[in-house]
Tab-separated table of C-alpha atoms in Angstrom:
chain	number	residue	atom	x	y	z
A	1	MET	CA	72.020	-8.489	18.791
A	2	ARG	CA	69.243	-9.783	16.339
A	3	ILE	CA	68.026	-13.356	15.915
A	4	PHE	CA	66.533	-14.528	12.588
A	5	TRP	CA	64.059	-17.330	12.932
A	6	GLN	CA	63.862	-18.748	9.386
A	7	ALA	CA	60.263	-17.724	8.736
A	8	GLY	CA	60.817	-19.314	9.519
A	9	TRP	CA	63.008	-22.235	10.646
A	10	ALA	CA	61.848	-21.854	16.454
A	11	ALA	CA	58.691	-27.409	28.829
A	12	ALA	CA	55.901	-28.403	30.669
A	13	ILE	CA	53.722	-25.571	31.631
A	14	GLY	CA	53.904	-24.414	35.275
A	15	LEU	CA	53.272	-21.028	36.750
A	16	GLY	CA	49.650	-21.738	37.388
A	17	MET	CA	48.633	-20.978	33.860
A	18	CYS	CA	45.193	-22.104	32.423
A	19	ALA	CA	45.209	-25.121	30.034
A	20	GLY	CA	42.696	-23.533	27.529
A	21	PRO	CA	43.540	-20.862	24.927
A	22	VAL	CA	43.535	-17.266	26.035
A	23	SER	CA	41.290	-14.900	24.078
A	24	GLY	CA	41.982	-11.317	23.244
A	25	ALA	CA	45.475	-9.673	22.902
A	26	ASP	CA	47.649	-7.241	24.770
A	27	ALA	CA	49.815	-4.366	23.584
A	28	VAL	CA	53.038	-5.908	25.195
A	29	ALA	CA	52.531	-9.212	23.416
A	30	GLU	CA	51.847	-7.461	20.145
A	31	ALA	CA	54.956	-5.302	20.553
A	32	LEU	CA	57.134	-8.379	21.376
A	33	MET	CA	55.919	-10.396	18.357
A	34	ASP	CA	56.453	-7.406	16.164
A	35	ARG	CA	60.128	-7.296	17.292
A	36	VAL	CA	60.442	-10.962	16.588
A	37	ARG	CA	59.189	-10.531	12.931
A	38	LEU	CA	61.368	-7.293	12.528
A	39	SER	CA	64.489	-9.278	13.696
A	40	MET	CA	64.736	-10.717	10.235
A	41	PRO	CA	67.533	-9.676	7.782
A	42	ASP	CA	66.511	-7.487	4.868
A	43	VAL	CA	68.433	-9.337	2.107
A	44	PRO	CA	67.411	-12.508	0.209
A	45	LEU	CA	68.865	-15.727	1.822
A	46	GLU	CA	69.344	-19.293	0.559
A	47	MET	CA	70.310	-22.251	2.693
A	48	GLU	CA	70.660	-26.007	2.808
A	49	ALA	CA	69.277	-28.133	5.569
A	50	SER	CA	68.308	-31.733	6.450
A	51	ILE	CA	65.322	-33.066	8.304
A	52	ARG	CA	66.360	-36.083	10.557
A	53	VAL	CA	63.686	-38.526	11.632
A	54	LEU	CA	64.428	-39.869	15.102
A	55	ASP	CA	62.687	-42.534	17.353
A	56	ALA	CA	61.759	-41.847	20.898
A	57	ASN	CA	65.486	-42.885	21.948
A	58	GLY	CA	67.056	-40.408	19.701
A	59	ARG	CA	68.172	-43.026	17.116
A	60	SER	CA	68.328	-41.725	13.577
A	61	LEU	CA	65.781	-43.522	11.237
A	62	LYS	CA	66.265	-41.531	8.131
A	63	ALA	CA	67.248	-38.094	6.758
A	64	VAL	CA	65.715	-35.932	4.109
A	65	ARG	CA	67.552	-33.255	2.224
A	66	ALA	CA	65.936	-29.684	2.187
A	67	GLY	CA	66.537	-26.225	1.047
A	68	ALA	CA	65.010	-22.676	1.595
A	69	ARG	CA	65.056	-19.437	-0.124
A	70	LEU	CA	63.786	-16.373	1.868
A	71	ALA	CA	63.111	-13.072	0.346
A	72	PRO	CA	62.027	-9.934	2.186
A	73	GLU	CA	58.833	-8.036	0.889
A	74	GLU	CA	57.557	-4.646	1.703
A	75	LYS	CA	55.196	-5.918	4.447
A	76	GLY	CA	56.400	-9.481	5.192
A	77	ARG	CA	58.476	-12.337	3.797
A	78	THR	CA	58.268	-15.024	1.020
A	79	ALA	CA	59.774	-18.345	1.830
A	80	ARG	CA	60.137	-21.320	-0.463
A	81	TYR	CA	60.932	-24.710	1.108
A	82	THR	CA	62.041	-27.633	-1.061
A	83	LEU	CA	62.492	-31.354	-0.190
A	84	TYR	CA	64.890	-33.454	-2.248
A	85	ASP	CA	65.358	-37.109	-2.780
A	86	ALA	CA	68.754	-38.918	-2.401
A	87	PHE	CA	69.869	-37.948	-5.996
A	88	GLY	CA	68.812	-34.275	-5.725
A	89	ALA	CA	65.603	-34.325	-7.557
A	90	VAL	CA	62.669	-32.216	-6.181
A	91	LEU	CA	60.080	-34.175	-4.199
A	92	GLU	CA	57.897	-31.242	-2.833
A	93	GLU	CA	58.000	-27.623	-2.649
A	94	MET	CA	56.070	-25.195	-0.425
A	95	THR	CA	55.804	-21.462	-1.027
A	96	VAL	CA	54.661	-19.315	1.828
A	97	GLY	CA	53.696	-15.666	1.801
A	98	LEU	CA	54.086	-14.172	5.277
A	99	GLY	CA	52.531	-10.732	6.219
A	100	GLY	CA	49.356	-9.602	7.931
A	101	ASP	CA	47.361	-12.084	10.008
A	102	ARG	CA	47.373	-14.929	7.588
A	103	ALA	CA	49.919	-16.906	5.491
A	104	GLU	CA	49.383	-17.763	1.942
A	105	PHE	CA	50.410	-21.465	1.091
A	106	ALA	CA	51.179	-22.750	-2.289
A	107	PHE	CA	52.234	-26.422	-2.931
A	108	ALA	CA	53.984	-28.209	-5.746
A	109	ARG	CA	55.324	-31.807	-6.416
A	110	GLY	CA	57.843	-33.264	-8.802
A	111	ASP	CA	60.961	-32.226	-10.720
A	112	PRO	CA	60.236	-29.762	-12.185
A	113	PRO	CA	57.628	-28.800	-9.499
A	114	GLN	CA	53.982	-28.689	-10.686
A	115	PRO	CA	51.147	-27.022	-8.686
A	116	ALA	CA	49.217	-29.536	-6.491
A	117	ALA	CA	46.624	-29.477	-3.799
A	118	LEU	CA	47.757	-28.370	-0.465
A	119	PRO	CA	48.532	-31.106	2.005
A	120	ASP	CA	47.438	-31.165	5.704
A	121	LEU	CA	49.542	-28.227	6.963
A	122	PHE	CA	49.736	-29.858	10.461
A	123	GLY	CA	50.591	-33.235	9.118
A	124	PRO	CA	54.075	-34.936	8.965
A	125	ILE	CA	56.632	-33.946	6.350
A	126	ALA	CA	58.516	-36.876	4.829
A	127	GLY	CA	57.522	-39.185	7.757
A	128	SER	CA	59.002	-36.912	10.339
A	129	GLU	CA	57.321	-35.032	13.310
A	130	ILE	CA	57.898	-31.618	11.559
A	131	SER	CA	54.815	-30.191	9.756
A	132	TRP	CA	54.705	-27.320	7.215
A	133	MET	CA	53.186	-25.193	10.034
A	134	GLU	CA	56.311	-25.581	12.088
A	135	LEU	CA	58.770	-25.323	9.212
A	136	SER	CA	57.047	-22.007	8.061
A	137	PHE	CA	56.686	-20.519	11.519
A	138	SER	CA	53.661	-18.760	10.040
A	139	CYS	CA	52.272	-18.875	13.570
A	140	PHE	CA	54.535	-15.787	14.266
A	141	TRP	CA	52.029	-13.790	12.210
A	142	TRP	CA	48.858	-15.119	13.924
A	143	PRO	CA	46.697	-12.196	15.445
A	144	ASP	CA	45.912	-11.520	19.119
A	145	PRO	CA	48.912	-12.740	21.112
A	146	LYS	CA	48.770	-12.665	24.818
A	147	ILE	CA	51.436	-12.999	27.478
A	148	VAL	CA	50.340	-15.709	29.937
A	149	GLY	CA	53.586	-16.055	32.154
A	150	THR	CA	57.353	-15.980	32.393
A	151	GLU	CA	59.973	-18.710	32.481
A	152	LYS	CA	63.795	-19.157	32.353
A	153	VAL	CA	64.595	-21.671	29.672
A	154	ALA	CA	67.777	-23.739	29.840
A	155	ASN	CA	68.961	-21.657	32.806
A	156	ARG	CA	70.011	-18.836	30.468
A	157	TRP	CA	66.892	-17.124	28.648
A	158	GLU	CA	64.573	-15.040	30.626
A	159	CYS	CA	61.360	-15.573	28.549
A	160	GLN	CA	57.905	-14.199	28.172
A	161	ILE	CA	55.362	-16.968	27.280
A	162	VAL	CA	53.182	-15.816	24.511
A	163	GLU	CA	49.989	-17.601	23.708
A	164	ILE	CA	48.105	-17.307	20.337
A	165	ALA	CA	44.891	-19.043	19.366
A	166	CYS	CA	45.046	-21.029	16.168
A	167	PRO	CA	43.045	-18.926	13.524
A	168	PRO	CA	39.644	-20.584	12.544
A	169	GLU	CA	40.666	-21.198	9.037
A	170	TYR	CA	43.373	-23.586	10.086
A	171	GLN	CA	41.125	-25.607	12.555
A	172	GLU	CA	39.719	-28.901	11.468
A	173	PRO	CA	35.924	-29.160	10.678
A	174	ALA	CA	33.716	-30.909	13.100
A	175	GLY	CA	33.950	-34.592	12.822
A	176	GLN	CA	37.245	-34.593	10.771
A	177	ALA	CA	39.266	-35.158	13.864
A	178	ALA	CA	37.590	-38.474	14.349
A	179	ARG	CA	38.736	-39.531	10.831
A	180	ALA	CA	42.255	-38.426	11.120
A	181	PRO	CA	43.307	-37.777	14.608
A	182	ALA	CA	47.037	-37.816	13.967
A	183	ASN	CA	46.662	-34.785	11.573
A	184	GLN	CA	44.432	-32.453	13.595
A	185	GLY	CA	45.153	-28.819	13.758
A	186	TRP	CA	45.992	-27.011	17.015
A	187	SER	CA	43.659	-25.185	19.414
A	188	HIS	CA	46.576	-22.714	20.265
A	189	ILE	CA	50.290	-22.333	20.427
A	190	ARG	CA	52.663	-21.001	23.167
A	191	LEU	CA	56.017	-19.322	22.306
A	192	TRP	CA	58.724	-18.835	24.795
A	193	VAL	CA	60.095	-15.379	23.648
A	194	ALA	CA	63.406	-13.960	25.010
A	195	PRO	CA	63.062	-10.157	24.872
A	196	ALA	CA	66.901	-9.606	25.126
A	197	TYR	CA	67.218	-11.347	21.770
A	198	ASN	CA	63.786	-10.697	20.129
A	199	ALA	CA	63.745	-14.471	19.642
A	200	VAL	CA	61.545	-17.432	20.160
A	201	VAL	CA	63.656	-20.319	21.850
A	202	ARG	CA	60.781	-22.782	22.437
A	203	GLY	CA	57.234	-23.388	21.327
A	204	GLU	CA	54.408	-25.794	22.187
A	205	ALA	CA	51.377	-26.722	20.040
A	206	TRP	CA	48.186	-27.412	22.255
A	207	ARG	CA	45.136	-29.538	21.410
A	208	GLY	CA	42.393	-30.931	23.569
A	209	GLY	CA	43.620	-29.021	26.725
A	210	GLN	CA	47.148	-30.325	26.611
A	211	ALA	CA	50.451	-29.716	24.756
A	212	VAL	CA	50.859	-32.270	22.085
A	213	LYS	CA	54.165	-30.999	20.332
A	214	ARG	CA	57.163	-29.065	21.282
A	215	PHE	CA	59.913	-27.371	19.293
A	216	GLU	CA	63.168	-26.125	20.824
A	217	VAL	CA	66.203	-24.374	19.418
A	218	LYS	CA	69.367	-26.318	20.096
A	219	SER	CA	71.995	-24.037	18.390
A	220	VAL	CA	72.398	-20.929	16.400
A	221	LYS	CA	74.523	-19.465	13.619
A	222	LYS	CA	75.795	-16.127	13.134
A	223	LEU	CA	76.460	-13.421	10.466
A	224	ARG	CA	77.561	-10.171	12.079
A	225	GLN	CA	74.780	-9.273	14.519
A	226	VAL	CA	72.211	-11.507	12.989
A	227	TYR	CA	71.762	-14.949	14.649
A	228	MET	CA	70.160	-17.813	12.752
A	229	ILE	CA	68.626	-21.137	13.906
A	230	GLY	CA	71.333	-23.824	13.337
A	231	ASP	CA	69.619	-26.827	14.981
A	232	MET	CA	66.039	-27.293	16.057
A	233	GLU	CA	64.276	-30.275	17.633
A	234	VAL	CA	60.629	-31.082	17.313
A	235	ARG	CA	59.173	-33.555	19.575
A	236	ASN	CA	55.757	-35.395	19.573
A	237	LEU	CA	54.614	-35.253	23.327
A	238	GLU	CA	52.126	-38.073	22.764
A	239	THR	CA	54.474	-40.673	21.203
A	240	GLY	CA	57.970	-39.373	22.205
A	241	ALA	CA	59.077	-39.514	18.466
A	242	ARG	CA	61.362	-36.686	17.368
A	243	ALA	CA	62.674	-34.972	14.332
A	244	ARG	CA	65.711	-32.512	13.928
A	245	LEU	CA	66.022	-29.603	11.500
A	246	LYS	CA	69.726	-28.999	10.959
A	247	VAL	CA	70.754	-25.933	8.837
A	248	GLY	CA	74.011	-26.319	6.860
A	249	LYS	CA	75.276	-23.971	4.204
A	250	MET	CA	73.759	-20.388	3.959
A	251	LYS	CA	74.137	-17.714	1.335
A	252	MET	CA	72.981	-14.169	1.187
A	253	VAL	CA	71.815	-13.525	-2.417
A	254	SER	CA	72.984	-9.863	-2.466
A	255	PRO	CA	75.790	-7.916	-4.106
A	256	ASP	CA	76.137	-5.797	-1.079
A	257	TYR	CA	78.122	-8.508	0.772
A	258	THR	CA	81.657	-9.602	0.197
A	259	PRO	CA	82.698	-13.281	0.154
A	260	GLU	CA	84.545	-12.659	3.396
A	261	GLU	CA	81.340	-11.299	5.120
A	262	LEU	CA	79.404	-14.282	3.852
A	263	GLU	CA	81.879	-16.665	5.336
A	264	GLN	CA	80.839	-15.303	8.772
A	265	PHE	CA	77.715	-17.477	8.546
A	266	ASN	CA	79.726	-20.413	9.716
A	267	ALA	CA	81.460	-18.629	12.670
A	268	PRO	CA	81.103	-20.591	15.954
A	269	ILE	CA	78.613	-19.361	18.381
A	270	GLU	CA	78.221	-19.865	22.100
A	271	TRP	CA	75.147	-18.851	24.035
């Protein structure tokens, strides 16, 4: 069984783990994250989605249409994410090259999209709690992961907890945090990886010695033995505000699959 985290569209810490980021890496964590990255399908994929902005009580405030096109490359992936207005015109577009230890981001605005300066990658997208950093899951490629504990998630997934320090190029310069505290980068991230599925089922972003944001997979979709994120919630742990990424129609852009095989994307899944 393989699970594909749209590269990517994936609990309080106990176990006596330290609050600060862990330096260095270990071979088990490196191998585990390699398997997560290798679990992606090897054909181009297009999908429709929506980003729903929720308040602390889960009440829907607004929804933004989104789409993605994911393409495998020799040593990684290229992903293009697009936000649309209510009439289908392009608002923003982010292209991310994934591979090696660092992602390459290119941003555009307007319809047709025109190159523009990069926004804050940790800042909100369309007024939601989701940032480009979460939407791209580029942290799966960050170097020097380290296993810091284990935990069973949702009473069904036995997980290894992997911690990765945020690369220096993504951290805010000294003094900038005071000017824009809501848009600070992270010190490190923790990922709950289920080795049985080679999948990340939960993640937390940390800053200032505490978790400030959590993302959690709520449902999945399936094509043959490939499992896809269907619904993911992102919660701001400081304010309680939430956002939901819901994936709708999906299509493999490949002549190697029949229409009948592609219909399996919408097959019901139970975990």
